[in-house]
Coordinates of C-alpha atoms in Angstrom, one line a residue:
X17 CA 0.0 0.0 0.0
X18 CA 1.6 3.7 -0.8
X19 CA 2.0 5.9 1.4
X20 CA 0.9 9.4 0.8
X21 CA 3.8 11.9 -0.2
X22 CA 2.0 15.3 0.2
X23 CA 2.6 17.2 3.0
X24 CA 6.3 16.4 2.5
X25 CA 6.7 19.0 -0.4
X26 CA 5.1 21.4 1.7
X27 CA 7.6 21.5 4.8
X28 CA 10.5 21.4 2.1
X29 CA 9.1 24.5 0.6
X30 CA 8.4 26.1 4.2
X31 CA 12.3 24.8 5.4
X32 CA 13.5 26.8 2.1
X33 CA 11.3 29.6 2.7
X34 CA 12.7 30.3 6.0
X35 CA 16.1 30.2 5.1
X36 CA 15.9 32.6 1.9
X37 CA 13.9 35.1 4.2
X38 CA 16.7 34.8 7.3
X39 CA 19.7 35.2 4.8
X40 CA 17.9 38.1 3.7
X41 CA 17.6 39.6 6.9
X42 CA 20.8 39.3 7.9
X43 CA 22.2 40.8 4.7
X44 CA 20.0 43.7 5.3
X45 CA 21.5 43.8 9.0
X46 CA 24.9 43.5 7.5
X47 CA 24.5 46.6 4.7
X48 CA 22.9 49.1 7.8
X49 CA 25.7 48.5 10.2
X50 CA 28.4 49.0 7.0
X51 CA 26.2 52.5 6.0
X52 CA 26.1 53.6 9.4
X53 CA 29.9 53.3 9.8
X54 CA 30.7 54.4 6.6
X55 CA 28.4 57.8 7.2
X56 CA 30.3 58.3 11.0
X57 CA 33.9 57.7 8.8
X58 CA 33.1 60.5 6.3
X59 CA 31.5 62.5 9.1
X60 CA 34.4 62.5 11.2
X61 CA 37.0 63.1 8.2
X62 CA 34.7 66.0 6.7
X63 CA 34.8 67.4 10.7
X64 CA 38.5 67.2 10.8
X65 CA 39.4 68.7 7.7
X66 CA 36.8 71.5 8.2
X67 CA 37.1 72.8 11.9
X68 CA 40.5 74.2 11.9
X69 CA 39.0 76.6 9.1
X70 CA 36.3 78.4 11.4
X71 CA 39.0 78.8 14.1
X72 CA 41.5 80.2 12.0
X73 CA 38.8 83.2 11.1
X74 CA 37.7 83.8 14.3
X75 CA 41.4 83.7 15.6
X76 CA 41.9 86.1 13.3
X77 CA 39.2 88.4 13.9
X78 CA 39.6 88.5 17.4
X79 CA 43.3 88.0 17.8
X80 CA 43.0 85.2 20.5
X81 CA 45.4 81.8 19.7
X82 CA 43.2 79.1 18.5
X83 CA 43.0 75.7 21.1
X84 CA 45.0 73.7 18.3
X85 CA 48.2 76.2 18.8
X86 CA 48.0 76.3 22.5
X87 CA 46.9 73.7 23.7
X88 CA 47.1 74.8 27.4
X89 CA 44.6 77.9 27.1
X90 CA 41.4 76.3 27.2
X91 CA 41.1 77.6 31.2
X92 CA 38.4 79.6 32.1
X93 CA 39.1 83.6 31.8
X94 CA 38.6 86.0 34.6
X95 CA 34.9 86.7 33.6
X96 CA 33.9 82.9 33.9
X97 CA 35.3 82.5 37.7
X98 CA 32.9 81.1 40.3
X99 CA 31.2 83.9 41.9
X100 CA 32.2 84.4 45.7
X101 CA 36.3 83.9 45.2
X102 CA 37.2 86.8 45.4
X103 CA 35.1 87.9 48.3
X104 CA 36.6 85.4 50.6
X105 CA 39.0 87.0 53.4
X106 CA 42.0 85.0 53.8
X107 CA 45.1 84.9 56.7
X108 CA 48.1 83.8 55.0
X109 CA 50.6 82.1 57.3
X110 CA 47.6 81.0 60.0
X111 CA 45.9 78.6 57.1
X112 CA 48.8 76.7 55.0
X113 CA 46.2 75.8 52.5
X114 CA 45.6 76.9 49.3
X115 CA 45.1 80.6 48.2
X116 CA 42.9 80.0 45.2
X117 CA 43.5 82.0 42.2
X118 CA 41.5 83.2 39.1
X119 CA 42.5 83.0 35.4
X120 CA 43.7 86.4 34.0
X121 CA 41.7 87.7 31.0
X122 CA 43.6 87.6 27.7
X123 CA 45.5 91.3 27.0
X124 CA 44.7 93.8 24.9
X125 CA 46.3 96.8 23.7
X126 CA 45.6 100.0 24.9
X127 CA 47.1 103.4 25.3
X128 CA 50.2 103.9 26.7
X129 CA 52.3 101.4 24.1
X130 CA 51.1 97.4 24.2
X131 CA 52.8 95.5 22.8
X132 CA 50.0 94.4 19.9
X133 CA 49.5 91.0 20.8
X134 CA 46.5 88.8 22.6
X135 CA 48.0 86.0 25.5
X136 CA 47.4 84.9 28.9
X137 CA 49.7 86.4 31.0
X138 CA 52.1 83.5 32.2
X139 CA 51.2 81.7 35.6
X140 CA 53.2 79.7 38.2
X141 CA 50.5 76.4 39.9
X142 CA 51.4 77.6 42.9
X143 CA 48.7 77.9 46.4
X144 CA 50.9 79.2 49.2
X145 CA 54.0 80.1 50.3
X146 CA 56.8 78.4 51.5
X147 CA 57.2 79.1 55.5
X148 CA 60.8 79.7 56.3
X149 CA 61.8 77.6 59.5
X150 CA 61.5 79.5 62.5
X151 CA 64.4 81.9 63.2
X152 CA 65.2 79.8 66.8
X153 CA 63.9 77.0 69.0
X154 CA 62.1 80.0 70.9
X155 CA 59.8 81.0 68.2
X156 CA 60.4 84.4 70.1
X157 CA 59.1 87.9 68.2
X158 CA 63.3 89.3 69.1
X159 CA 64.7 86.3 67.6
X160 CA 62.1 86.8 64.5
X161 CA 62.8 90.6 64.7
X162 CA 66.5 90.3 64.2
X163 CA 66.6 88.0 61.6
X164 CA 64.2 89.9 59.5
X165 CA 65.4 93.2 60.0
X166 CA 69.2 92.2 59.7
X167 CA 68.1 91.0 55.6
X168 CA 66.2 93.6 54.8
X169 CA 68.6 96.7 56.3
X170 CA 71.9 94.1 54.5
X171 CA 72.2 95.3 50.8
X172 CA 73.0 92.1 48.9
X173 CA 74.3 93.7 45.7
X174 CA 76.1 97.2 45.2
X175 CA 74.4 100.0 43.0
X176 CA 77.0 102.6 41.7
X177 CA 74.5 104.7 40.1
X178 CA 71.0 105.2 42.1
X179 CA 68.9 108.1 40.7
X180 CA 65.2 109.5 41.3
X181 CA 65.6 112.8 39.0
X182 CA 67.4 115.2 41.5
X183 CA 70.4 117.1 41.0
X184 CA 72.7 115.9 43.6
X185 CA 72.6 112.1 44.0
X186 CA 74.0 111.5 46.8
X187 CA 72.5 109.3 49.1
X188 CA 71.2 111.5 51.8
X189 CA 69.5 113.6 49.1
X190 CA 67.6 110.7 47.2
X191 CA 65.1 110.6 49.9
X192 CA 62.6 107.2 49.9
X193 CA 62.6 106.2 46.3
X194 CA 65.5 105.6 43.8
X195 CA 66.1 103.4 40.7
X196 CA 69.5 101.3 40.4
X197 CA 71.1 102.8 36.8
X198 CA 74.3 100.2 37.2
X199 CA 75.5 99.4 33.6
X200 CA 75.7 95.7 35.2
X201 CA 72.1 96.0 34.9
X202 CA 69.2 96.2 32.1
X203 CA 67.3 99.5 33.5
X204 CA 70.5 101.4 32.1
X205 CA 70.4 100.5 28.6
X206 CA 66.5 100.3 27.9
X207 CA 66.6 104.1 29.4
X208 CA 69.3 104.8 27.0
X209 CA 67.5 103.4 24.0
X210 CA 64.6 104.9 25.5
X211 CA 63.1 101.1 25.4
X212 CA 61.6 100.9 29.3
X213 CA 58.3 100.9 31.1
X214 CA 57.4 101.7 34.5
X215 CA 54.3 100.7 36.9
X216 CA 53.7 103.3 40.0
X217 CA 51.0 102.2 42.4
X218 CA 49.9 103.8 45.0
X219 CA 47.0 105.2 47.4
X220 CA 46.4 109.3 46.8
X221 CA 48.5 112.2 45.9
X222 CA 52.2 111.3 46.6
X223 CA 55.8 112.4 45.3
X224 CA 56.0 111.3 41.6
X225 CA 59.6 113.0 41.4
X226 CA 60.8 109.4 40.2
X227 CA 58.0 108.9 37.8
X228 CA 58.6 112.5 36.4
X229 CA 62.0 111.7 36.0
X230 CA 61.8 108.6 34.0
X231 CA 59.3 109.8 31.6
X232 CA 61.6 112.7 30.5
X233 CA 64.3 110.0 30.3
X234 CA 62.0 108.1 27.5
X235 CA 60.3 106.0 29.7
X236 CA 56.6 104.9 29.3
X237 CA 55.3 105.6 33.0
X238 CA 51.8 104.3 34.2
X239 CA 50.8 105.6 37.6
X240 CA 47.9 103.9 39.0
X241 CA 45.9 105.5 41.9
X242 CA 41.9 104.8 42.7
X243 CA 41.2 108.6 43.8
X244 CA 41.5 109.9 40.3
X245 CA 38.1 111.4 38.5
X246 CA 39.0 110.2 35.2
X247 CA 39.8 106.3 34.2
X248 CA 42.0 107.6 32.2
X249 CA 44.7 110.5 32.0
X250 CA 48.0 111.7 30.4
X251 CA 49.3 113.8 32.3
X252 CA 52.7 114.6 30.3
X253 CA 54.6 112.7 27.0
X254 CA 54.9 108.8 28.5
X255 CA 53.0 109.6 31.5
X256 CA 49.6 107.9 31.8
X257 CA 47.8 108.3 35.6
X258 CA 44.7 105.2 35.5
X259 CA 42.0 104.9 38.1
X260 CA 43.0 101.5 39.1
X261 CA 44.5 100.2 42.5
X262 CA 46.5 97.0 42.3
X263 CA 44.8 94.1 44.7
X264 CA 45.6 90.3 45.5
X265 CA 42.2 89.5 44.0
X266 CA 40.0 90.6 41.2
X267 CA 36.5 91.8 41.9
X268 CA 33.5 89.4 41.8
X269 CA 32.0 89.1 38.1
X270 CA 28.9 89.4 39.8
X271 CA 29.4 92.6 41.4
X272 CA 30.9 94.2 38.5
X273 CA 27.3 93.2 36.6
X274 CA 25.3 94.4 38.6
X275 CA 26.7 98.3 39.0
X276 CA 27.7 97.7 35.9
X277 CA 30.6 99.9 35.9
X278 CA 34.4 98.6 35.6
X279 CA 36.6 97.3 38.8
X280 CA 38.5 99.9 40.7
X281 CA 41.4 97.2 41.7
X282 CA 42.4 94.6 40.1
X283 CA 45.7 92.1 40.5
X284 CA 48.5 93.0 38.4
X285 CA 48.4 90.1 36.7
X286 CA 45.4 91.2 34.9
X287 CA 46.7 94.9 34.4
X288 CA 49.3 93.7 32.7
X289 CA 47.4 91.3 30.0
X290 CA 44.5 94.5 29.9
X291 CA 47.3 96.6 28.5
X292 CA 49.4 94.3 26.8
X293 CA 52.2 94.4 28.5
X294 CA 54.6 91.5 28.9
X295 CA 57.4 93.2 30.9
X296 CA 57.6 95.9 33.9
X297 CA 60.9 97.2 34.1
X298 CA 60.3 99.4 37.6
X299 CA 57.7 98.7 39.7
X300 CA 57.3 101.2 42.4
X301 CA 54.8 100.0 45.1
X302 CA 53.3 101.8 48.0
X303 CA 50.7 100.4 49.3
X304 CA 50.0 101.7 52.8
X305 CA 50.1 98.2 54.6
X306 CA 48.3 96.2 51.8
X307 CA 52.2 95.1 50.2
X308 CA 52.7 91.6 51.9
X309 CA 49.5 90.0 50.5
X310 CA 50.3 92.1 47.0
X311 CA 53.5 90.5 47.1
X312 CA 52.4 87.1 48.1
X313 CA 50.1 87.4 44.8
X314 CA 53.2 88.4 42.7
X315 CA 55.0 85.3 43.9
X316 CA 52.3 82.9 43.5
X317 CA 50.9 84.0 39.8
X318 CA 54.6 84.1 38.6
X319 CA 54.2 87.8 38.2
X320 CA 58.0 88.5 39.5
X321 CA 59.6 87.4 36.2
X322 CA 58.2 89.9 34.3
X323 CA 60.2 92.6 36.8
X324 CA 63.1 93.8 36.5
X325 CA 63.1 96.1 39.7
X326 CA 61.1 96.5 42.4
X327 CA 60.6 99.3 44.8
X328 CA 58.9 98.4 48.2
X329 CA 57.5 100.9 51.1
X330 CA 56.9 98.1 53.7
X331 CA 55.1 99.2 57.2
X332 CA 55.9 97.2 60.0
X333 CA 53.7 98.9 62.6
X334 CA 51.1 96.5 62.2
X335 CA 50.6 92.5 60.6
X336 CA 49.0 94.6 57.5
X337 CA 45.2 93.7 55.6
X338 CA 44.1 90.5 56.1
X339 CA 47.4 88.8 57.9
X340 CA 47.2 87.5 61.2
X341 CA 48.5 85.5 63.8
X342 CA 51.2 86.1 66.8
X343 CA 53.8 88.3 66.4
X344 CA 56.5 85.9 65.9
X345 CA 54.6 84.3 63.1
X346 CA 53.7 87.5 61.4
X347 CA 57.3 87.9 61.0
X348 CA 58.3 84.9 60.1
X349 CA 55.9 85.1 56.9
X350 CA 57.3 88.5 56.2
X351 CA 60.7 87.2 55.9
X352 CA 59.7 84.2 53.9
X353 CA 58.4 86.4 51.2
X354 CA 61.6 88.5 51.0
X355 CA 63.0 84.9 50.8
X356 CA 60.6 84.1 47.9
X357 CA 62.2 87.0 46.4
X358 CA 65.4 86.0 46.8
X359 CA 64.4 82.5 45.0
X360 CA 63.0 85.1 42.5
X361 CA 66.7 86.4 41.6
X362 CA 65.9 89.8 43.2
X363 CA 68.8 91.2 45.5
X364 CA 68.5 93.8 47.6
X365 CA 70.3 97.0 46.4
X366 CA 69.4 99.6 48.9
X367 CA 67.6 100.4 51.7
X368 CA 66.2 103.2 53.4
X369 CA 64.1 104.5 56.4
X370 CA 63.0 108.2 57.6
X371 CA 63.9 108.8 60.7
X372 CA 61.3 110.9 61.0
X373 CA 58.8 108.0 61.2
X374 CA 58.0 106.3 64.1
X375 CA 60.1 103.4 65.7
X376 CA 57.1 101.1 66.1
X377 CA 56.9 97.3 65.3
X378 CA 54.0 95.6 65.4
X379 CA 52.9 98.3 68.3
X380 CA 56.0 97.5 70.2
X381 CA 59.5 99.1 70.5
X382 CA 61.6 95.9 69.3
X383 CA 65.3 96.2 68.4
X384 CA 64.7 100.0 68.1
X385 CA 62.9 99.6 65.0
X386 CA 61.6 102.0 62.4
X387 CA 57.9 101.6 61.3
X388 CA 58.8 102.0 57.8
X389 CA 61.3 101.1 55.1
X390 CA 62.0 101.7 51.6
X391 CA 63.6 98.6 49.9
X392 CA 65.1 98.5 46.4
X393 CA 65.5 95.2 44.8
X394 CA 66.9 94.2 41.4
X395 CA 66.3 91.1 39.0
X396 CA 69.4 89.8 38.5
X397 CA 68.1 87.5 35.4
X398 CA 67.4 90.8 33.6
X399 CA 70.9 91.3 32.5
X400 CA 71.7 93.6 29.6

């Protein structure tokens, strides 16, 4: 008897059915996966060769290095800084940690002679200063006392030419402020080829008999004092006076916004890259008690290799804004700033005191002290 054969063509055809429709599927699988790589390839390749072009214009335009050139300027400027920094009150030498910092806007030229180019102003990743170990066992304020006011009364190098504009310049006539105009040194030949700049910064009307000087040398003199009406003044050929007051922290963002008028201090830092400048060859600084945490901002944001000499009214009747502690620990962070200094390459080349002022320290009478010295330091990288 036969057996029927008909349902066996029909699972053959179904088996065969399947398998066409699978291999078809899969193919399909196969050819989207390949088109969806092959559209990220020539996505990417168009992206590469076609970004650098956009940059280049608006690097251009604006004047600011592209990211590809520098690859280390894709920090946040000054405008983009958390709100609240630079309202926070700090004591130095009490709290080792860090003293955050803010990134400097990029410079622009202004009046006064930039130098025509946009860059962030350069930056040491520093947070504090180093402490200098104490003086003696004793942590006593004599043993700090003597140690700091034996350096800073100690000239380390000789000057044979110090000059502030008057005729006679001898010593005793110079009075508080005098540049060094040694050969040995770089202030003499910019001021000869009429190549040097000079910061002033100070609180109020004050002596400007260097400054005057300097600028009839050929120098390009900016004074910068907070009490002037205008923002901006010349006063006589190369001498610009700026309503600005130099600070160890920039104003908050957020306050600038909302009076919407422009900071009245500002670090140096961010001076310098406003007006183009890359280089400070005097910087005069009297400050009225502010100088140590200036200072300590100049050594932390690298500032102090852009100087080539500094002039420095320190007051030692107080601890000065915002430092704090004992006595003997106020002066030990004094003298480890001059000591950053010295790291710095800056040697002291003069120092002087009135002795009209006071002899107060830290509202004592120790070592018969005067309140107040004027200190001239030299760079002695800046070579000519």
């Amino acid at each position: 008897m036969l057996k029927p054969i008909g349902p066996v063509p029909l699972r053959t055809g179904w088996g065969l059915e399947r398998l066409h429709g699978g291999l078809v599927l899969r193919a399909c699988l196969l050819l989207t996966a390949f088109s969806v790589c092959a559209h990220v390839y020539l996505e990417r390749v168009r992206g590469g060769r076609a970004s650098p072009a956009p940059l280049a214009a608006v690097a251009a335009r604006s004047g600011r290095p592209t990211l590809a050139s520098h690859p280390g300027d894709d920090k946040p400027e000054a405008g983009t800084t958390r709100p609240g920094w630079a309202l926070r009150r700090r004591v130095s030498h009490v709290r080792d940690g860090a003293t955050k910092k803010k990134e400097p806007s990029l410079s622009r030229e202004i009046e006064g002679g930039g130098e025509g180019r946009l860059r962030p102003h350069k930056k040491a990743l520093r947070w504090h200063i180093e402490l200098e170990p104490w003086a003696s066992e004793h942590h006593s304020l004599e043993d700090e006392a003597r140690r700091f006011l034996h350096y800073i009364t100690t000239p380390q190098v000789s000057c044979g030419s110090l000059a502030n504009g008057k005729t006679d310049e001898g010593e005793g006539s110079l009075g508080a402020w005098a540049v060094c105009l040694d050969q040995s040194y770089s202030l003499w030949h910019k001021v000869h080829s009429k190549h040097c700049r000079i910061y002033s910064l100070g609180l109020g009307m004050e002596d400007r008999t260097l400054e005057g000087f300097l600028a009839q040398a050929g120098c390009e003199v900016h004074c910068f004092d907070p009490s002037l009406k205008q923002p901006h003044r010349q006063q006589q050929a190369r001498l610009w006076l700026h309503r600005l007051s130099v600070d160890w922290r920039d104003p908050n963002p957020a306050a600038r916004a909302q009076h919407h008028q422009h900071a009245s201090t500002k670090k140096l830092a961010t001076i310098l890259n406003d007006f183009g400048h890359r280089e400070v060859d005097v910087l005069k600084a009297d400050m009225e008690s502010a100088e140590w945490k200036i200072l300590e901002n100049l050594v932390l944001e690298g500032v102090l290799d852009s100087v080539g000499q500094l002039l420095l009214e320190v007051h030692l009747h107080w601890a000065g804004f915002e430092v704090g502690g004992h006595d003997p620990s106020v002066v030990r962070y004094w003298f480890s700033l001059l000591q950053e200094l010295q790291r710095a390459n800056f040697r002291l080349f003069r120092c002087h005191s009135d002795p009209a002022k006071p002899h107060v320290f830290l509202h004592k009478n120790v070592l018969n002290a005067s309140s107040t010295y004027t200190l001239g330091f030299v760079n002695t990288k800046w070579k000519p």
